[in-house]
Amino acid sequence: MMRRRPRNDVAMIRFLFRLLATLSLCVATILLVLDATRTIAASALEMMPLRNSLAATFPEQLAGIEAGLQDYPFAWDPIMVSVLALPGFVVFAVIALILYAAGHRTERRFALDS
């Protein structure tokens, strides 16, 4: 029995999701190592919120995003403030999980008739 191959455009989108998931997981790993290093150096649990990481790396872009979302209080206050308060590695790990799930191809199982 031949398996149907997915169309090229679907396969490419799945590949793109998996690639973005891999890159997001790499960022999560880097942020986790930085937090672990700070924790060991301080001999206390130190986890940097995503807001601080973004402010140190991309200050102009973060200010632009904040200014743009201030016009939409339903998006800024309950959602973005909560996400930016989380540790960066958690946010990027969740993004990686969602992207991987979106790009995952389910295996079809066929029953063997006797």
mmCIF file of C-alpha atoms in Angstrom:
data_model
loop_
_atom_site.group_PDB
_atom_site.id
_atom_site.type_symbol
_atom_site.label_atom_id
_atom_site.label_comp_id
_atom_site.label_asym_id
_atom_site.label_seq_id
_atom_site.Cartn_x
_atom_site.Cartn_y
_atom_site.Cartn_z
ATOM 1 C CA MET A 1 0.000 0.000 0.000
ATOM 2 C CA MET A 2 1.437 3.357 -1.000
ATOM 3 C CA ARG A 3 1.475 6.269 1.361
ATOM 4 C CA ARG A 4 0.304 9.584 0.085
ATOM 5 C CA ARG A 5 2.977 12.215 0.283
ATOM 6 C CA PRO A 6 2.000 15.668 1.480
ATOM 7 C CA ARG A 7 1.976 18.407 -1.078
ATOM 8 C CA ASN A 8 5.150 20.446 -1.317
ATOM 9 C CA ASP A 9 3.590 23.616 0.069
ATOM 10 C CA VAL A 10 2.268 21.807 3.152
ATOM 11 C CA ALA A 11 5.605 20.085 3.678
ATOM 12 C CA MET A 12 7.415 23.407 3.369
ATOM 13 C CA ILE A 13 5.162 25.099 5.924
ATOM 14 C CA ARG A 14 5.699 22.194 8.327
ATOM 15 C CA PHE A 15 9.442 22.477 7.791
ATOM 16 C CA LEU A 16 9.273 26.218 8.479
ATOM 17 C CA PHE A 17 7.361 25.622 11.730
ATOM 18 C CA ARG A 18 9.892 22.999 12.835
ATOM 19 C CA LEU A 19 12.804 25.285 11.936
ATOM 20 C CA LEU A 20 11.317 28.162 13.928
ATOM 21 C CA ALA A 21 10.669 25.755 16.811
ATOM 22 C CA THR A 22 14.325 24.720 16.767
ATOM 23 C CA LEU A 23 15.514 28.334 16.768
ATOM 24 C CA SER A 24 13.131 29.191 19.602
ATOM 25 C CA LEU A 25 14.383 26.211 21.590
ATOM 26 C CA CYS A 26 17.972 27.398 21.053
ATOM 27 C CA VAL A 27 17.081 30.838 22.428
ATOM 28 C CA ALA A 28 15.325 29.195 25.390
ATOM 29 C CA THR A 29 18.417 27.110 26.100
ATOM 30 C CA ILE A 30 20.695 30.156 25.967
ATOM 31 C CA LEU A 31 18.431 32.087 28.347
ATOM 32 C CA LEU A 32 18.255 29.088 30.686
ATOM 33 C CA VAL A 33 22.058 28.840 30.802
ATOM 34 C CA LEU A 34 22.304 32.573 31.549
ATOM 35 C CA ASP A 35 19.770 32.240 34.371
ATOM 36 C CA ALA A 36 21.569 29.177 35.736
ATOM 37 C CA THR A 37 24.864 31.069 35.686
ATOM 38 C CA ARG A 38 23.326 33.997 37.581
ATOM 39 C CA THR A 39 21.756 31.596 40.067
ATOM 40 C CA ILE A 40 25.071 29.851 40.761
ATOM 41 C CA ALA A 41 26.943 33.156 41.068
ATOM 42 C CA ALA A 42 24.387 34.642 43.474
ATOM 43 C CA SER A 43 23.787 31.396 45.414
ATOM 44 C CA ALA A 44 20.083 32.195 45.119
ATOM 45 C CA LEU A 45 17.427 31.650 42.490
ATOM 46 C CA GLU A 46 17.808 34.376 39.850
ATOM 47 C CA MET A 47 15.500 34.363 36.823
ATOM 48 C CA MET A 48 15.504 37.375 34.531
ATOM 49 C CA PRO A 49 12.090 38.388 33.188
ATOM 50 C CA LEU A 50 11.674 38.553 29.426
ATOM 51 C CA ARG A 51 11.167 42.321 29.630
ATOM 52 C CA ASN A 52 14.661 42.826 31.071
ATOM 53 C CA SER A 53 16.241 40.544 28.474
ATOM 54 C CA LEU A 54 14.509 42.366 25.625
ATOM 55 C CA ALA A 55 15.331 45.777 27.098
ATOM 56 C CA ALA A 56 19.015 44.847 27.261
ATOM 57 C CA THR A 57 19.084 43.414 23.732
ATOM 58 C CA PHE A 58 16.503 45.387 21.713
ATOM 59 C CA PRO A 59 15.614 48.563 23.658
ATOM 60 C CA GLU A 60 14.257 50.593 20.704
ATOM 61 C CA GLN A 61 12.096 47.750 19.384
ATOM 62 C CA LEU A 62 10.673 47.025 22.843
ATOM 63 C CA ALA A 63 9.786 50.700 23.300
ATOM 64 C CA GLY A 64 8.113 50.713 19.879
ATOM 65 C CA ILE A 65 6.079 47.612 20.691
ATOM 66 C CA GLU A 66 5.041 49.077 24.034
ATOM 67 C CA ALA A 67 4.007 52.362 22.398
ATOM 68 C CA GLY A 68 2.070 50.537 19.699
ATOM 69 C CA LEU A 69 0.202 48.283 22.102
ATOM 70 C CA GLN A 70 -0.633 51.034 24.606
ATOM 71 C CA ASP A 71 -3.519 51.984 22.280
ATOM 72 C CA TYR A 72 -5.024 48.527 22.849
ATOM 73 C CA PRO A 73 -5.366 48.162 26.628
ATOM 74 C CA PHE A 74 -6.995 44.724 26.342
ATOM 75 C CA ALA A 75 -3.868 43.407 24.605
ATOM 76 C CA TRP A 76 -1.259 45.264 26.637
ATOM 77 C CA ASP A 77 -2.256 45.051 30.273
ATOM 78 C CA PRO A 78 -3.573 41.528 30.805
ATOM 79 C CA ILE A 79 -1.582 39.729 28.105
ATOM 80 C CA MET A 80 1.749 41.376 27.303
ATOM 81 C CA VAL A 81 2.529 42.539 30.841
ATOM 82 C CA SER A 82 2.026 38.973 32.076
ATOM 83 C CA VAL A 83 4.134 37.452 29.296
ATOM 84 C CA LEU A 84 6.960 39.968 29.749
ATOM 85 C CA ALA A 85 7.045 39.225 33.489
ATOM 86 C CA LEU A 86 7.755 35.513 32.881
ATOM 87 C CA PRO A 87 11.333 34.214 32.624
ATOM 88 C CA GLY A 88 12.573 34.378 29.047
ATOM 89 C CA PHE A 89 13.426 30.696 28.787
ATOM 90 C CA VAL A 90 9.854 29.725 29.727
ATOM 91 C CA VAL A 91 8.340 31.972 27.060
ATOM 92 C CA PHE A 92 10.630 30.701 24.312
ATOM 93 C CA ALA A 93 10.197 27.065 25.375
ATOM 94 C CA VAL A 94 6.413 27.415 25.150
ATOM 95 C CA ILE A 95 6.735 29.091 21.747
ATOM 96 C CA ALA A 96 8.972 26.215 20.609
ATOM 97 C CA LEU A 97 6.445 23.653 21.808
ATOM 98 C CA ILE A 98 3.575 25.375 19.999
ATOM 99 C CA LEU A 99 5.566 25.726 16.773
ATOM 100 C CA TYR A 100 6.688 22.108 16.901
ATOM 101 C CA ALA A 101 3.117 20.933 17.451
ATOM 102 C CA ALA A 102 1.998 23.031 14.479
ATOM 103 C CA GLY A 103 4.683 21.499 12.263
ATOM 104 C CA HIS A 104 4.324 17.922 13.467
ATOM 105 C CA ARG A 105 3.067 15.407 10.939
ATOM 106 C CA THR A 106 0.759 12.798 12.385
ATOM 107 C CA GLU A 107 1.455 9.241 11.421
ATOM 108 C CA ARG A 108 -1.431 7.357 9.951
ATOM 109 C CA ARG A 109 -1.813 3.850 11.233
ATOM 110 C CA PHE A 110 -3.459 1.291 9.067
ATOM 111 C CA ALA A 111 -5.126 -1.762 10.495
ATOM 112 C CA LEU A 112 -4.038 -5.060 9.021
ATOM 113 C CA ASP A 113 -7.001 -7.166 8.049
ATOM 114 C CA SER A 114 -6.492 -10.884 8.590
#
